[in-house]
mmCIF file of C-alpha atoms and ligand atoms in Angstrom:
data_model
loop_
_atom_site.group_PDB
_atom_site.id
_atom_site.type_symbol
_atom_site.label_atom_id
_atom_site.label_comp_id
_atom_site.label_asym_id
_atom_site.label_seq_id
_atom_site.Cartn_x
_atom_site.Cartn_y
_atom_site.Cartn_z
ATOM 1 C CA MET A 1 -5.500 -122.266 -96.318
ATOM 2 C CA SER A 2 -4.045 -122.400 -99.868
ATOM 3 C CA GLY A 3 -5.643 -123.253 -102.868
ATOM 4 C CA LYS A 4 -9.211 -122.620 -103.781
ATOM 5 C CA LEU A 5 -12.087 -122.401 -101.224
ATOM 6 C CA ASN A 6 -15.026 -125.518 -101.765
ATOM 7 C CA ILE A 7 -17.579 -123.977 -100.099
ATOM 8 C CA ALA A 8 -20.890 -125.734 -98.691
ATOM 9 C CA VAL A 9 -23.234 -123.294 -97.747
ATOM 10 C CA PHE A 10 -25.730 -124.146 -94.936
ATOM 11 C CA ALA A 11 -28.884 -122.518 -94.989
ATOM 12 C CA SER A 12 -32.216 -123.191 -93.337
ATOM 13 C CA GLY A 13 -34.359 -120.390 -95.115
ATOM 14 C CA ARG A 14 -34.581 -117.999 -97.834
ATOM 15 C CA GLY A 15 -31.064 -117.784 -99.007
ATOM 16 C CA SER A 16 -30.180 -114.016 -99.923
ATOM 17 C CA ASN A 17 -26.944 -114.355 -98.096
ATOM 18 C CA PHE A 18 -26.304 -117.442 -100.293
ATOM 19 C CA LYS A 19 -27.446 -115.606 -103.096
ATOM 20 C CA ALA A 20 -25.156 -112.647 -102.309
ATOM 21 C CA ILE A 21 -21.932 -114.873 -102.000
ATOM 22 C CA LEU A 22 -22.912 -116.594 -105.112
ATOM 23 C CA GLU A 23 -23.154 -113.271 -107.017
ATOM 24 C CA ALA A 24 -19.811 -112.304 -105.689
ATOM 25 C CA ILE A 25 -18.320 -115.281 -107.115
ATOM 26 C CA LYS A 26 -20.169 -115.082 -110.518
ATOM 27 C CA THR A 27 -19.092 -111.510 -110.848
ATOM 28 C CA GLY A 28 -15.442 -112.383 -110.113
ATOM 29 C CA LYS A 29 -15.479 -110.586 -106.932
ATOM 30 C CA ILE A 30 -14.492 -113.230 -105.110
ATOM 31 C CA GLN A 31 -12.030 -115.303 -107.760
ATOM 32 C CA ASN A 32 -10.667 -118.336 -105.624
ATOM 33 C CA ALA A 33 -13.740 -119.994 -104.582
ATOM 34 C CA GLN A 34 -16.643 -122.176 -105.725
ATOM 35 C CA ILE A 35 -19.863 -123.286 -104.027
ATOM 36 C CA VAL A 36 -19.894 -127.043 -104.453
ATOM 37 C CA LEU A 37 -22.737 -127.921 -102.124
ATOM 38 C CA VAL A 38 -25.747 -126.433 -100.346
ATOM 39 C CA VAL A 39 -26.954 -128.137 -97.338
ATOM 40 C CA SER A 40 -30.257 -127.677 -95.410
ATOM 41 C CA ASN A 41 -32.480 -129.166 -92.860
ATOM 42 C CA ASN A 42 -35.479 -127.916 -94.533
ATOM 43 C CA SER A 43 -36.757 -129.303 -97.769
ATOM 44 C CA ASP A 44 -38.645 -126.319 -98.374
ATOM 45 C CA ALA A 45 -35.555 -123.671 -97.897
ATOM 46 C CA GLY A 46 -35.472 -121.007 -100.828
ATOM 47 C CA ALA A 47 -31.627 -121.836 -100.783
ATOM 48 C CA PHE A 48 -32.447 -125.233 -102.483
ATOM 49 C CA ASP A 49 -34.290 -123.029 -105.357
ATOM 50 C CA ILE A 50 -30.996 -120.954 -105.818
ATOM 51 C CA ALA A 51 -28.970 -123.897 -105.877
ATOM 52 C CA CYS A 52 -31.335 -125.811 -108.158
ATOM 53 C CA GLU A 53 -31.240 -122.700 -110.870
ATOM 54 C CA ASN A 54 -27.418 -122.930 -110.350
ATOM 55 C CA ASN A 55 -26.965 -126.513 -110.585
ATOM 56 C CA ILE A 56 -25.249 -126.716 -107.409
ATOM 57 C CA PRO A 57 -25.605 -130.014 -105.789
ATOM 58 C CA GLU A 58 -28.058 -129.934 -102.655
ATOM 59 C CA LEU A 59 -28.157 -132.201 -99.370
ATOM 60 C CA HIS A 60 -31.245 -132.332 -97.496
ATOM 61 C CA ILE A 61 -30.224 -133.817 -94.316
ATOM 62 C CA ASN A 62 -31.894 -133.300 -90.858
ATOM 63 C CA ARG A 63 -31.057 -135.176 -87.493
ATOM 64 C CA LYS A 64 -34.747 -136.605 -87.561
ATOM 65 C CA GLN A 65 -33.791 -138.931 -90.346
ATOM 66 C CA PHE A 66 -31.399 -140.889 -88.105
ATOM 67 C CA GLY A 67 -31.217 -142.926 -85.209
ATOM 68 C CA THR A 68 -28.263 -141.368 -83.597
ATOM 69 C CA ASP A 69 -26.134 -138.124 -83.704
ATOM 70 C CA GLU A 70 -23.488 -140.302 -84.927
ATOM 71 C CA ASP A 71 -25.197 -141.580 -87.805
ATOM 72 C CA PHE A 72 -26.418 -138.050 -88.750
ATOM 73 C CA ASN A 73 -22.823 -136.724 -88.215
ATOM 74 C CA SER A 74 -20.805 -139.422 -90.379
ATOM 75 C CA THR A 75 -23.336 -139.092 -93.111
ATOM 76 C CA LEU A 76 -23.094 -135.430 -93.074
ATOM 77 C CA MET A 77 -19.494 -135.637 -92.961
ATOM 78 C CA SER A 78 -19.327 -138.079 -95.908
ATOM 79 C CA SER A 79 -21.064 -135.741 -97.795
ATOM 80 C CA LEU A 80 -18.807 -133.016 -97.317
ATOM 81 C CA GLU A 81 -15.720 -135.171 -98.225
ATOM 82 C CA LYS A 82 -17.472 -136.655 -101.014
ATOM 83 C CA HIS A 83 -17.886 -132.921 -102.343
ATOM 84 C CA ARG A 84 -14.342 -131.954 -101.313
ATOM 85 C CA VAL A 85 -15.505 -129.394 -98.957
ATOM 86 C CA ASN A 86 -12.670 -127.426 -97.235
ATOM 87 C CA PHE A 87 -14.889 -124.484 -95.885
ATOM 88 C CA ILE A 88 -18.188 -124.008 -94.707
ATOM 89 C CA ALA A 89 -20.565 -120.678 -94.730
ATOM 90 C CA LEU A 90 -23.456 -120.896 -92.233
ATOM 91 C CA ALA A 91 -26.349 -118.302 -94.179
ATOM 92 C CA GLY A 92 -29.040 -118.846 -91.783
ATOM 93 C CA TYR A 93 -28.782 -122.176 -90.788
ATOM 94 C CA MET A 94 -30.903 -122.809 -87.826
ATOM 95 C CA LYS A 95 -28.975 -126.017 -86.136
ATOM 96 C CA LYS A 96 -25.861 -126.198 -84.176
ATOM 97 C CA ILE A 97 -23.017 -127.684 -85.831
ATOM 98 C CA ASP A 98 -21.690 -130.663 -84.218
ATOM 99 C CA PRO A 99 -18.385 -130.248 -82.244
ATOM 100 C CA THR A 100 -16.950 -133.137 -84.372
ATOM 101 C CA ILE A 101 -17.662 -131.287 -87.636
ATOM 102 C CA VAL A 102 -16.578 -127.741 -85.620
ATOM 103 C CA ARG A 103 -13.166 -129.827 -84.876
ATOM 104 C CA ALA A 104 -12.554 -131.106 -88.634
ATOM 105 C CA PHE A 105 -13.068 -127.831 -89.915
ATOM 106 C CA LYS A 106 -11.466 -125.875 -87.590
ATOM 107 C CA ASN A 107 -11.373 -122.231 -88.305
ATOM 108 C CA CYS A 108 -12.927 -122.869 -91.778
ATOM 109 C CA ILE A 109 -16.575 -122.343 -90.769
ATOM 110 C CA VAL A 110 -17.940 -118.831 -90.592
ATOM 111 C CA ASN A 111 -21.311 -117.692 -89.733
ATOM 112 C CA ILE A 112 -23.446 -114.018 -90.365
ATOM 113 C CA HIS A 113 -25.030 -112.912 -87.397
ATOM 114 C CA PRO A 114 -27.524 -109.748 -87.556
ATOM 115 C CA ALA A 115 -26.108 -107.756 -84.851
ATOM 116 C CA LEU A 116 -22.954 -106.539 -83.542
ATOM 117 C CA LEU A 117 -21.487 -109.663 -81.531
ATOM 118 C CA PRO A 118 -20.818 -110.255 -78.686
ATOM 119 C CA LYS A 119 -23.876 -108.023 -78.131
ATOM 120 C CA PHE A 120 -27.341 -109.739 -78.928
ATOM 121 C CA GLY A 121 -25.922 -113.218 -79.813
ATOM 122 C CA GLY A 122 -26.602 -116.738 -78.302
ATOM 123 C CA GLY A 123 -29.075 -118.964 -77.654
ATOM 124 C CA GLY A 124 -32.413 -117.680 -78.809
ATOM 125 C CA MET A 125 -31.126 -114.653 -80.662
ATOM 126 C CA TYR A 126 -32.200 -115.675 -84.154
ATOM 127 C CA GLY A 127 -34.415 -114.165 -86.792
ATOM 128 C CA MET A 128 -36.648 -111.079 -85.318
ATOM 129 C CA HIS A 129 -35.681 -111.796 -81.819
ATOM 130 C CA VAL A 130 -32.356 -110.262 -82.230
ATOM 131 C CA HIS A 131 -33.751 -107.228 -83.592
ATOM 132 C CA GLU A 132 -36.489 -106.960 -81.151
ATOM 133 C CA ALA A 133 -33.932 -107.214 -78.474
ATOM 134 C CA VAL A 134 -31.886 -104.534 -79.974
ATOM 135 C CA ILE A 135 -34.851 -101.998 -80.140
ATOM 136 C CA ALA A 136 -35.633 -102.921 -76.702
ATOM 137 C CA SER A 137 -32.151 -102.158 -75.504
ATOM 138 C CA LYS A 138 -32.401 -98.372 -76.833
ATOM 139 C CA ASP A 139 -28.789 -98.861 -78.379
ATOM 140 C CA LYS A 140 -28.592 -96.196 -81.369
ATOM 141 C CA ILE A 141 -26.139 -98.723 -83.549
ATOM 142 C CA SER A 142 -26.798 -102.151 -84.890
ATOM 143 C CA GLY A 143 -25.052 -104.053 -87.701
ATOM 144 C CA ALA A 144 -23.982 -107.530 -88.727
ATOM 145 C CA SER A 145 -21.059 -109.673 -87.866
ATOM 146 C CA VAL A 146 -19.255 -112.404 -89.873
ATOM 147 C CA HIS A 147 -17.559 -114.552 -87.241
ATOM 148 C CA LEU A 148 -15.647 -117.745 -86.958
ATOM 149 C CA VAL A 149 -17.916 -120.779 -85.833
ATOM 150 C CA ASP A 150 -16.847 -122.465 -82.627
ATOM 151 C CA GLU A 151 -18.716 -125.011 -80.275
ATOM 152 C CA GLU A 152 -20.868 -122.008 -78.582
ATOM 153 C CA TYR A 153 -23.710 -120.326 -80.361
ATOM 154 C CA ASP A 154 -22.297 -116.764 -82.013
ATOM 155 C CA HIS A 155 -19.166 -117.132 -79.792
ATOM 156 C CA GLY A 156 -16.154 -117.812 -82.182
ATOM 157 C CA PRO A 157 -14.000 -114.476 -83.041
ATOM 158 C CA VAL A 158 -15.455 -111.798 -85.318
ATOM 159 C CA VAL A 159 -13.999 -111.445 -88.730
ATOM 160 C CA LEU A 160 -15.725 -108.501 -89.976
ATOM 161 C CA GLN A 161 -18.624 -106.302 -88.965
ATOM 162 C CA GLU A 162 -20.042 -103.276 -90.032
ATOM 163 C CA THR A 163 -22.819 -100.746 -88.606
ATOM 164 C CA VAL A 164 -26.143 -99.243 -89.351
ATOM 165 C CA PRO A 165 -27.979 -96.648 -87.281
ATOM 166 C CA VAL A 166 -31.307 -97.925 -85.298
ATOM 167 C CA GLU A 167 -33.842 -95.274 -86.334
ATOM 168 C CA ALA A 168 -36.269 -93.841 -83.612
ATOM 169 C CA ASN A 169 -39.063 -95.255 -85.726
ATOM 170 C CA ASP A 170 -37.824 -98.554 -86.227
ATOM 171 C CA THR A 171 -39.885 -101.805 -85.891
ATOM 172 C CA PRO A 172 -37.641 -105.109 -86.164
ATOM 173 C CA PHE A 173 -38.577 -105.257 -89.695
ATOM 174 C CA THR A 174 -37.250 -102.243 -90.897
ATOM 175 C CA LEU A 175 -34.061 -102.664 -88.658
ATOM 176 C CA SER A 176 -33.523 -106.250 -90.138
ATOM 177 C CA GLU A 177 -33.952 -104.957 -93.657
ATOM 178 C CA ARG A 178 -31.056 -102.294 -93.163
ATOM 179 C CA VAL A 179 -29.172 -104.944 -91.119
ATOM 180 C CA LEU A 180 -29.447 -107.192 -94.327
ATOM 181 C CA LYS A 181 -28.294 -104.871 -96.781
ATOM 182 C CA VAL A 182 -25.071 -104.858 -94.927
ATOM 183 C CA GLU A 183 -24.950 -108.846 -94.369
ATOM 184 C CA HIS A 184 -24.958 -108.919 -98.255
ATOM 185 C CA LYS A 185 -22.043 -106.390 -98.083
ATOM 186 C CA ILE A 186 -19.596 -108.175 -95.453
ATOM 187 C CA TYR A 187 -20.498 -111.876 -95.879
ATOM 188 C CA PRO A 188 -19.095 -112.012 -99.601
ATOM 189 C CA GLU A 189 -16.185 -109.891 -98.346
ATOM 190 C CA ALA A 190 -15.364 -111.800 -95.667
ATOM 191 C CA ILE A 191 -15.437 -115.226 -97.866
ATOM 192 C CA ARG A 192 -13.082 -112.952 -100.445
ATOM 193 C CA LEU A 193 -10.546 -112.277 -97.723
ATOM 194 C CA PHE A 194 -10.504 -116.146 -97.138
ATOM 195 C CA SER A 195 -10.063 -116.917 -100.371
ATOM 196 C CA GLU A 196 -7.538 -115.008 -100.761
ATOM 197 C CA GLY A 197 -5.401 -116.120 -97.618
ATOM 198 C CA LYS A 198 -5.892 -112.788 -96.039
ATOM 199 C CA ILE A 199 -7.224 -113.904 -92.813
ATOM 200 C CA LYS A 200 -4.820 -115.384 -89.875
ATOM 201 C CA VAL A 201 -6.563 -116.745 -86.565
ATOM 202 C CA ASP A 202 -4.216 -116.403 -83.595
ATOM 203 C CA GLY A 203 -6.568 -118.191 -80.867
ATOM 204 C CA ARG A 204 -9.368 -115.895 -80.386
ATOM 205 C CA LYS A 205 -7.705 -113.284 -82.641
ATOM 206 C CA VAL A 206 -8.430 -112.474 -86.190
ATOM 207 C CA ILE A 207 -5.903 -110.688 -88.273
ATOM 208 C CA ILE A 208 -6.662 -109.060 -91.804
ATOM 209 C CA ILE A 209 -3.021 -109.076 -93.702
ATOM 210 C CA ASN A 210 -2.195 -106.864 -96.292
ATOM 211 C CA ASP A 211 -5.678 -105.970 -97.960
ATOM 212 C CA GLU A 212 -5.592 -103.213 -100.208
ATOM 213 C CA SER A 213 -8.659 -104.090 -102.497
HETATM 214 C C1 GRF B 301 -29.711 -113.577 -91.687
HETATM 215 O O1 GRF B 301 -30.463 -112.293 -91.179
HETATM 216 C C2 GRF B 301 -28.509 -114.119 -91.037
HETATM 217 O O2 GRF B 301 -27.929 -112.865 -90.504
HETATM 218 C C3 GRF B 301 -29.187 -114.857 -89.682
HETATM 219 O O3 GRF B 301 -30.343 -115.680 -90.635
HETATM 220 C C4 GRF B 301 -30.608 -114.398 -91.656
HETATM 221 C C5 GRF B 301 -30.481 -115.519 -92.858
HETATM 222 O O4 GRF B 301 -31.232 -114.948 -93.932
HETATM 223 N N1 GRF B 301 -28.083 -115.968 -89.656
HETATM 224 P P1 GRF B 301 -30.810 -115.494 -95.389
HETATM 225 O O5 GRF B 301 -31.464 -117.106 -95.459
HETATM 226 O O6 GRF B 301 -29.838 -115.437 -95.885
HETATM 227 O O7 GRF B 301 -31.976 -114.680 -96.622
#
């Protein structure tokens, strides 16, 4: 993609990844991007408080407000178009993105997942369930993954990953805190790479070109 990234952040919860991306934009680490809309299915999302403090437009939308999938998706699409969104960052968004939207934003939707995909991803692998599964597996390494979104949960190609150790006395909560720190690092970093046109996607292969920063 060329030109500025106009990002819609989709978040159902507290929004700490949204905040990390926003900080990276505000401090100039990401220069060629702005967050133009925050979308949530949850009117109480902490992400809306962050949006409000920063004068970023908000859209509260969920399927229950509509009679059909088509109405829901076309209303969401209209709002994305109205705000000139050309890139979507899912940050703790608990709903599946409809294939019509995945296709309209091909290779322009990313997600952050709190484990090393393709392990510990897919249906049911969200929140503490992920960290519980990692600890139960006895793996010694976990981490975070930024990946492109396709039509299956946690399935699109990985853009960036970083590992953290799993300590012998970890609980799902202590592990989640260690992973979250890494999420806040690699998610803004991935968005910076997209904003600088340094990510090329070839089928399921992601190529990072010529990054010296
Ligand atoms: C993060 O752990 C992220 O990996 C997962 O949902 C959580 C969202 O946290 N997809 P926050 O709302 O960004 O604080």
